Tab-separated table of C-alpha atoms in Angstrom:
chain	number	residue	atom	x	y	z
N	5	MET	CA	38.299	-27.408	21.957
N	6	ALA	CA	38.883	-25.054	18.366
N	7	THR	CA	35.940	-23.098	17.358
N	8	ASP	CA	34.411	-23.933	14.171
N	9	TYR	CA	33.444	-20.267	12.398
N	10	TYR	CA	31.334	-21.613	9.734
N	11	ASN	CA	29.457	-24.214	12.180
N	12	THR	CA	29.017	-21.429	14.730
N	13	LEU	CA	27.453	-19.414	11.524
N	14	GLY	CA	25.436	-22.698	10.200
N	15	VAL	CA	27.332	-22.444	6.711
N	16	GLN	CA	29.351	-25.111	4.440
N	17	LYS	CA	33.434	-24.520	4.724
N	18	GLY	CA	32.954	-23.348	0.948
N	19	ALA	CA	30.694	-20.343	1.319
N	20	SER	CA	29.954	-17.424	-0.636
N	21	GLN	CA	30.298	-13.943	0.587
N	22	ASP	CA	26.667	-13.264	-0.074
N	23	GLU	CA	25.472	-16.760	1.569
N	24	ILE	CA	28.328	-15.448	4.811
N	25	ARG	CA	26.758	-12.438	4.932
N	26	ARG	CA	23.206	-13.626	5.380
N	27	ALA	CA	23.554	-16.076	7.573
N	28	TYR	CA	25.304	-13.790	9.875
N	29	LYS	CA	22.581	-11.180	9.788
N	30	LYS	CA	19.799	-13.623	10.356
N	31	LEU	CA	21.539	-14.813	13.373
N	32	ALA	CA	22.956	-11.060	14.461
N	33	LYS	CA	19.063	-9.786	14.324
N	34	LYS	CA	17.922	-13.639	16.753
N	35	TYR	CA	20.477	-13.604	19.189
N	36	HIS	CA	20.964	-9.723	19.216
N	37	PRO	CA	20.928	-9.283	23.790
N	38	ASP	CA	18.536	-5.929	22.943
N	39	ILE	CA	15.575	-8.505	21.813
N	40	ASN	CA	16.630	-12.368	23.410
N	41	LYS	CA	16.512	-11.884	26.439
N	42	GLU	CA	17.751	-15.493	26.874
N	43	SER	CA	20.983	-16.421	29.846
N	44	GLU	CA	23.237	-17.324	26.749
N	45	ALA	CA	22.213	-15.104	24.058
N	46	GLU	CA	24.621	-12.598	24.872
N	47	GLN	CA	27.612	-14.867	24.645
N	48	LYS	CA	25.749	-16.439	21.242
N	49	PHE	CA	26.503	-12.973	19.519
N	50	LYS	CA	29.857	-12.542	20.578
N	51	ASP	CA	30.714	-15.819	18.887
N	52	ILE	CA	28.428	-14.720	16.199
N	53	GLN	CA	30.657	-11.710	15.950
N	54	HIS	CA	33.536	-12.865	15.975
N	55	ALA	CA	33.116	-15.675	13.101
N	56	TYR	CA	31.807	-12.818	11.171
N	57	SER	CA	34.836	-10.863	11.863
N	58	THR	CA	36.830	-13.469	9.987
N	59	LEU	CA	34.780	-14.962	7.684
N	60	GLY	CA	32.842	-11.989	6.240
N	61	ASP	CA	36.847	-10.285	5.040
N	62	GLU	CA	38.383	-12.974	2.670
N	63	GLN	CA	41.951	-12.598	3.314
N	64	LYS	CA	41.234	-13.234	7.465
N	65	ARG	CA	39.103	-15.948	5.634
N	66	ARG	CA	42.088	-17.598	3.827
N	67	ASN	CA	44.399	-17.171	6.823
N	68	TYR	CA	41.414	-19.051	9.033
N	69	ASP	CA	41.092	-21.745	6.691
N	70	GLN	CA	45.103	-22.624	6.608
N	71	PHE	CA	45.914	-21.954	10.299
N	72	GLY	CA	42.638	-22.462	11.727
N	73	GLU	CA	42.049	-20.186	14.905
N	74	GLN	CA	46.173	-19.347	14.720
N	75	SER	CA	45.457	-17.123	11.863
N	76	GLU	CA	44.630	-13.980	14.635
N	77	ARG	CA	47.757	-13.853	15.374
N	78	PHE	CA	48.515	-12.602	12.067
N	79	GLY	CA	47.618	-8.612	11.311
N	80	GLY	CA	45.474	-8.376	13.954
N	81	GLY	CA	43.026	-10.351	13.118
N	82	GLY	CA	39.583	-11.281	15.053
N	83	ALA	CA	37.059	-10.254	16.782
N	84	SER	CA	38.740	-6.370	17.776
N	85	GLY	CA	37.078	-4.811	14.009
N	86	PHE	CA	35.807	-6.012	10.702
N	87	GLY	CA	39.344	-4.270	8.884
N	88	GLY	CA	39.681	-5.381	5.212
N	89	GLY	CA	37.145	-2.671	3.619
N	90	GLN	CA	34.253	-4.804	4.930
N	91	ASP	CA	30.913	-3.363	3.562
N	92	PHE	CA	28.262	-4.767	5.686
N	93	ASP	CA	25.640	-2.092	6.709
N	94	PHE	CA	24.610	-2.971	10.107
N	95	SER	CA	21.966	-0.526	10.087
N	96	ASP	CA	19.943	-3.372	8.097
N	97	ILE	CA	19.663	-5.209	11.620
N	98	PHE	CA	19.454	-2.321	14.059
N	99	ASN	CA	16.537	-1.088	12.003
N	100	SER	CA	14.712	-4.798	12.540
N	101	PHE	CA	14.662	-4.433	16.199
N	102	GLY	CA	12.081	-1.579	15.883
N	103	GLY	CA	14.137	1.341	16.620
N	104	GLY	CA	15.396	4.601	14.892
N	105	GLY	CA	18.492	3.141	13.924
N	106	PHE	CA	22.246	2.768	14.001
N	107	SER	CA	22.069	6.360	15.351
N	108	ASP	CA	19.950	4.654	17.864
N	109	ILE	CA	23.555	2.744	19.399
N	110	PHE	CA	25.411	5.625	20.246
N	111	GLY	CA	22.140	8.017	21.932
N	112	GLY	CA	20.927	9.538	19.037
N	113	GLY	CA	17.990	7.924	18.567
N	114	ARG	CA	15.107	9.035	20.787
N	115	ARG	CA	12.099	6.238	21.846
N	116	GLY	CA	10.253	7.604	24.233
N	117	PRO	CA	5.790	8.125	23.739
N	118	GLN	CA	4.226	6.347	20.897
N	119	ARG	CA	1.768	8.139	18.329
N	120	GLY	CA	-1.219	4.937	18.067
N	121	GLU	CA	-0.999	2.967	15.067
N	122	ASN	CA	-3.384	3.488	12.300
N	123	ILE	CA	-7.263	1.916	11.344
N	124	VAL	CA	-7.243	0.776	7.507
N	125	LEU	CA	-10.947	0.218	6.472
N	126	LYS	CA	-12.557	-0.991	3.299
N	127	MET	CA	-15.203	1.073	1.950
N	128	GLY	CA	-17.994	0.188	-0.846
N	129	LEU	CA	-19.654	2.823	-2.387
N	130	THR	CA	-22.203	2.906	-5.140
N	131	PHE	CA	-21.619	4.646	-8.647
N	132	GLU	CA	-23.897	7.229	-7.420
N	133	GLU	CA	-22.930	8.031	-3.938
N	134	ALA	CA	-18.406	8.542	-5.079
N	135	VAL	CA	-19.951	11.020	-7.978
N	136	PHE	CA	-22.099	13.080	-5.842
N	137	GLY	CA	-20.928	12.833	-2.664
N	138	THR	CA	-21.750	11.571	0.624
N	139	LYS	CA	-21.841	11.255	4.191
N	140	LYS	CA	-21.199	7.356	5.923
N	141	GLU	CA	-21.305	6.191	8.978
N	142	VAL	CA	-18.994	3.133	9.765
N	143	GLU	CA	-18.087	1.501	13.082
N	144	VAL	CA	-14.650	0.770	14.331
N	145	GLU	CA	-12.789	-0.751	17.436
N	146	ARG	CA	-9.996	1.158	18.686
N	147	ILE	CA	-8.109	1.666	21.308
N	148	SER	CA	-9.049	4.404	23.621
N	149	LYS	CA	-8.205	5.676	26.767
N	150	CYS	CA	-9.887	4.677	29.820
N	151	ASP	CA	-12.636	6.127	31.781
N	152	VAL	CA	-12.574	4.487	34.882
N	153	CYS	CA	-8.484	5.935	35.366
N	154	ASP	CA	-8.731	8.369	32.671
N	155	GLY	CA	-5.929	6.798	30.865
N	156	THR	CA	-3.307	6.788	34.524
N	157	GLY	CA	-3.490	2.983	34.489
N	158	ALA	CA	-3.820	3.581	38.168
N	159	LYS	CA	-6.681	2.542	40.299
N	160	PRO	CA	-8.416	5.075	41.055
N	161	GLY	CA	-7.556	7.053	44.634
N	162	THR	CA	-3.872	5.184	43.977
N	163	ARG	CA	-0.768	7.215	43.635
N	164	VAL	CA	1.588	7.941	40.436
N	165	THR	CA	4.888	8.405	40.431
N	166	THR	CA	7.715	9.255	38.713
N	167	CYS	CA	9.502	6.209	37.124
N	168	SER	CA	12.836	6.006	39.120
N	169	THR	CA	14.448	4.110	35.904
N	170	CYS	CA	14.559	6.359	33.696
N	171	ALA	CA	13.114	9.693	35.262
N	172	GLY	CA	10.056	10.121	34.308
N	173	THR	CA	11.246	10.746	29.933
N	174	GLY	CA	9.971	7.206	29.390
N	175	ILE	CA	13.689	6.130	27.866
N	176	GLU	CA	16.032	3.884	29.470
N	177	LYS	CA	19.723	4.000	28.233
N	178	LYS	CA	22.419	1.597	29.121
N	179	ILE	CA	26.586	1.078	28.040
N	180	ARG	CA	27.145	-2.280	27.045
N	181	LYS	CA	30.620	-3.476	26.049
N	182	THR	CA	30.945	-4.714	22.425
N	183	PHE	CA	32.647	-5.860	19.541
N	184	LEU	CA	33.346	-1.805	19.417
N	185	GLY	CA	34.117	-1.016	22.020
N	186	MET	CA	31.673	0.583	25.110
N	187	ILE	CA	28.846	1.476	23.127
N	188	GLN	CA	25.513	3.403	24.685
N	189	THR	CA	22.291	1.935	23.748
N	190	GLN	CA	18.051	3.293	24.324
N	191	GLY	CA	15.666	2.226	24.378
N	192	THR	CA	12.140	2.199	26.098
N	193	CYS	CA	11.858	1.862	29.841
N	194	SER	CA	12.058	-1.882	30.192
N	195	LYS	CA	10.280	-0.929	33.780
N	196	CYS	CA	7.466	1.283	32.980
N	197	GLY	CA	6.911	0.904	29.027
N	198	GLY	CA	8.162	4.071	27.883
N	199	LYS	CA	4.932	5.809	30.091
N	200	GLY	CA	7.334	7.682	32.832
N	201	LYS	CA	5.497	7.020	35.713
N	202	THR	CA	4.778	3.700	37.754
N	203	ILE	CA	1.485	2.595	39.267
N	204	SER	CA	0.692	0.937	42.797
N	205	GLU	CA	-2.120	-0.746	41.729
N	206	HIS	CA	-3.586	-1.586	38.265
N	207	CYS	CA	-7.599	0.007	37.127
N	208	GLN	CA	-8.899	-3.303	37.107
N	209	GLU	CA	-11.377	-2.138	33.751
N	210	CYS	CA	-7.951	-1.548	31.827
N	211	ASN	CA	-5.728	-3.841	33.974
N	212	GLY	CA	-3.020	-0.884	34.126
N	213	LYS	CA	-2.690	-0.359	30.524
N	214	GLY	CA	-4.265	3.114	30.619
N	215	ARG	CA	-6.593	2.074	27.314
N	216	VAL	CA	-9.168	0.061	26.715
N	217	LEU	CA	-10.794	-1.746	22.887
N	218	LYS	CA	-13.800	0.510	22.418
N	219	LYS	CA	-16.722	0.361	19.297
N	220	LYS	CA	-16.920	3.634	18.022
N	221	LYS	CA	-19.117	4.907	15.233
N	222	ILE	CA	-17.607	7.934	13.157
N	223	THR	CA	-19.434	9.630	9.866
N	224	ILE	CA	-17.253	10.252	7.393
N	225	THR	CA	-17.765	12.785	4.631
N	226	ILE	CA	-17.263	11.528	1.037
N	227	PRO	CA	-15.922	14.482	-1.386
N	228	GLU	CA	-17.720	14.601	-5.139
N	229	GLY	CA	-14.971	12.688	-7.573
N	230	ILE	CA	-13.502	9.864	-5.291
N	231	ASP	CA	-12.675	6.873	-7.295
N	232	THR	CA	-11.465	3.437	-6.476
N	233	GLY	CA	-8.021	3.331	-5.208
N	234	ASN	CA	-8.394	6.930	-3.217
N	235	ASN	CA	-8.188	6.908	0.209
N	236	LEU	CA	-9.584	9.066	3.104
N	237	HIS	CA	-7.700	9.888	5.940
N	238	VAL	CA	-9.421	10.753	8.857
N	239	ARG	CA	-7.204	12.651	11.511
N	240	GLY	CA	-6.893	11.443	15.077
N	241	GLN	CA	-9.512	8.825	14.543
N	242	GLY	CA	-7.292	5.804	14.925
N	243	HIS	CA	-5.708	3.814	17.369
N	244	GLU	CA	-4.884	5.993	20.560
N	245	GLY	CA	-1.196	6.238	22.429
N	246	ASP	CA	0.521	7.642	24.506
N	247	ALA	CA	1.976	10.212	21.792
N	248	GLY	CA	-1.369	10.651	20.111
N	249	ALA	CA	-3.783	8.741	17.848
N	250	GLY	CA	-3.609	7.528	14.724
N	251	ASP	CA	-5.769	7.891	11.497
N	252	LEU	CA	-8.345	6.419	10.151
N	253	ILE	CA	-7.427	5.205	6.893
N	254	VAL	CA	-10.337	5.046	4.294
N	255	ILE	CA	-9.831	2.867	1.167
N	256	ILE	CA	-12.369	3.267	-1.682
N	257	TYR	CA	-13.932	1.131	-4.350
N	258	VAL	CA	-16.567	2.271	-6.126
N	259	GLU	CA	-19.055	-0.581	-8.053
N	260	PRO	CA	-20.097	-0.523	-11.503
N	261	HIS	CA	-22.790	1.023	-13.066
N	262	GLU	CA	-24.847	-0.124	-15.081
N	263	ILE	CA	-24.767	2.615	-17.910
N	264	PHE	CA	-22.114	4.848	-17.162
N	265	LYS	CA	-18.563	4.157	-17.663
N	266	ARG	CA	-15.593	5.921	-15.932
N	267	ASP	CA	-12.349	7.378	-16.871
N	268	GLY	CA	-10.503	9.227	-14.728
N	269	TYR	CA	-12.971	12.051	-14.780
N	270	ASP	CA	-14.906	11.411	-18.192
N	271	VAL	CA	-17.887	9.216	-18.466
N	272	PHE	CA	-18.562	6.621	-21.149
N	273	MET	CA	-21.913	5.661	-22.667
N	274	GLU	CA	-23.692	4.165	-25.426
N	275	ALA	CA	-26.900	5.206	-26.700
N	276	PRO	CA	-29.085	3.442	-29.484
N	277	ILE	CA	-30.002	5.009	-32.842
N	278	SER	CA	-32.175	4.282	-35.776
N	279	PHE	CA	-30.833	3.932	-39.383
N	280	SER	CA	-32.789	6.469	-40.442
N	281	GLU	CA	-31.556	8.460	-37.411
N	282	ALA	CA	-28.106	7.967	-38.442
N	283	ALA	CA	-28.797	8.935	-42.217
N	284	LEU	CA	-31.055	11.725	-42.120
N	285	GLY	CA	-30.042	13.489	-38.702
N	286	SER	CA	-31.641	13.745	-35.745
N	287	GLU	CA	-31.415	15.383	-32.154
N	288	ILE	CA	-31.968	12.724	-29.519
N	289	GLU	CA	-32.288	12.351	-26.136
N	290	VAL	CA	-29.582	10.739	-23.565
N	291	PRO	CA	-29.153	10.133	-19.640
N	292	THR	CA	-26.730	12.525	-17.943
N	293	LEU	CA	-25.018	12.716	-14.789
N	294	LYS	CA	-27.424	15.715	-14.025
N	295	GLY	CA	-30.808	14.348	-15.540
N	296	LYS	CA	-31.551	14.263	-19.420
N	297	ALA	CA	-29.943	16.199	-21.972
N	298	LYS	CA	-29.985	16.468	-26.060
N	299	LEU	CA	-27.770	15.530	-28.719
N	300	LYS	CA	-27.326	16.503	-31.922
N	301	VAL	CA	-26.694	13.714	-34.544
N	302	GLN	CA	-25.753	14.567	-38.112
N	303	ALA	CA	-27.212	12.878	-41.134
N	304	GLY	CA	-24.417	10.782	-42.896
N	305	THR	CA	-23.718	9.518	-38.969
N	306	GLN	CA	-21.731	5.870	-38.854
N	307	SER	CA	-22.167	3.488	-36.488
N	308	THR	CA	-19.713	3.454	-33.349
N	309	THR	CA	-19.257	7.640	-33.739
N	310	LEU	CA	-18.233	9.036	-31.151
N	311	PHE	CA	-19.571	12.003	-29.845
N	312	LYS	CA	-18.952	14.416	-27.188
N	313	MET	CA	-20.657	16.554	-24.473
N	314	LYS	CA	-18.148	19.125	-22.841
N	315	GLY	CA	-18.464	19.314	-18.822
N	316	LYS	CA	-21.524	16.808	-18.321
N	317	GLY	CA	-18.223	14.015	-16.834
N	318	ILE	CA	-17.586	14.096	-12.973
N	319	LYS	CA	-16.702	17.035	-10.870
N	320	HIS	CA	-12.403	16.863	-9.770
N	321	VAL	CA	-12.036	15.861	-6.116
N	322	ASN	CA	-10.206	19.172	-5.311
N	323	TYR	CA	-11.038	21.706	-8.229
N	324	ASN	CA	-14.638	22.807	-9.107
N	325	THR	CA	-13.725	21.632	-12.981
N	326	TYR	CA	-15.345	18.718	-14.573
N	327	GLY	CA	-14.634	15.961	-16.617
N	328	ASP	CA	-16.540	15.817	-20.025
N	329	GLN	CA	-19.115	12.347	-21.182
N	330	TYR	CA	-18.937	10.849	-24.142
N	331	ILE	CA	-21.634	8.854	-25.883
N	332	ARG	CA	-20.844	6.184	-28.671
N	333	VAL	CA	-23.987	5.806	-30.986
N	334	LEU	CA	-24.710	2.414	-31.967
N	335	VAL	CA	-27.256	2.121	-35.298
N	336	LYS	CA	-29.675	-0.796	-34.907
N	337	THR	CA	-30.966	-2.690	-37.882
N	338	PRO	CA	-34.220	-3.687	-37.540
N	339	LYS	CA	-34.410	-7.698	-36.632
N	340	LYS	CA	-37.587	-8.077	-38.186
N	341	PRO	CA	-38.740	-5.327	-40.208
N	342	SER	CA	-42.268	-4.939	-41.318
N	343	LYS	CA	-44.026	-4.983	-44.701
N	344	LYS	CA	-43.908	-1.495	-45.264
N	345	MET	CA	-40.449	-1.199	-43.919
N	346	LYS	CA	-39.394	-4.245	-46.515
N	347	GLU	CA	-40.342	-2.191	-48.896
N	348	LEU	CA	-38.849	1.536	-48.081
N	349	PHE	CA	-35.921	-0.728	-47.781
N	350	GLU	CA	-36.183	-2.043	-51.259
N	351	GLN	CA	-37.237	1.387	-52.701
N	352	LEU	CA	-34.152	2.497	-50.878
N	353	LYS	CA	-31.501	-0.195	-51.785
N	354	LYS	CA	-32.245	1.161	-55.443
N	355	GLU	CA	-30.966	4.451	-55.291
N	356	GLU	CA	-28.048	3.450	-52.759
N	357	GLU	CA	-24.585	3.422	-54.107
N	358	THR	CA	-23.172	0.981	-51.388
N	359	GLN	CA	-23.582	-2.241	-53.842
N	360	LYS	CA	-21.515	-0.149	-56.911
N	361	ASN	CA	-18.995	0.836	-53.768
N	362	ARG	CA	-18.320	-2.828	-52.851
N	363	LYS	CA	-18.314	-4.718	-56.672
N	364	GLY	CA	-15.126	-1.955	-56.971
N	365	ILE	CA	-13.834	-3.739	-54.660
N	366	PHE	CA	-13.103	-6.822	-56.314
N	367	GLY	CA	-11.531	-4.577	-59.421
N	368	LYS	CA	-8.476	-3.438	-57.701
N	369	ILE	CA	-7.964	-6.909	-56.119
N	370	LYS	CA	-8.253	-9.349	-59.179
N	371	GLY	CA	-5.043	-10.479	-59.575
N	372	PHE	CA	-5.394	-12.327	-56.199
N	373	PHE	CA	-8.267	-14.541	-57.572
N	374	GLU	CA	-6.503	-15.821	-61.238
């Protein structure tokens, strides 16, 4: 019975090359013998390769659509190669198998003892803790060496021998016959799991894995000036692996402050001043990150004027330099002035030029009201 290549790839006869390519890639991942251990997987993988070698080439596809499988007699088609200048990148598939890429297939890569995975932890800090730095103790669950067997996975007193399959390398090499010819593959040893050793009797504490899940308290030093979104890497405090431990990665979130607003290493705040302080000028007391400070307000200062206090901001994480502090003054008008204040304001009103200036505005736009 003739094979329907379109059916093999699960696409319609009028499918585009992109659709054929995506279908092939998906099925090749699913049935690759290094991933799928079912008895029929290898044959299905070969059938998929065979179908794509024809449908993935425009000329071979046209021949197949017209003559069926007999078209393979024309021009040396079939599973012997892809031909036709196809641009399919096999590394897309083989990288997804967890290996080191296409080079692993031809023996160029190395899969052996692996470093432990990182642990990612989110940490909230107060504004003050982030600005001035602190130390925080956290408790994490990490994969650690079994204390009973000292990480060997063997029951104390039993033998640990070199793996006969990989000769202690942790890497198993295989020669496989494929549509590309005889190629060599290599990966983690199936017998010893990449350890390079086999044990006669498993440790009961870790069930032969050599590692167990433990809770550990770790003290983390928070540097001055850290901010939301910054990461701290604590080396060697992640999960333990055969080739060493991963890192503990701490992602920082800083809580907002009631008064200070942060922008990089600069801080901003608002300070209320009275009408008389703004008009006559004054020296007011304002809070800074390191205590109280004096700010000189010039006479005639307008509301929302921004003053800069150099070097009063936040310390740079990696340098001994500081940002600046900015104070935006807001002139506050009394909502319920006293009788005395009203009398003074009436006198002031007579002296002010503001009303005259405001009346002049209408003269400049009188055409609008005609």
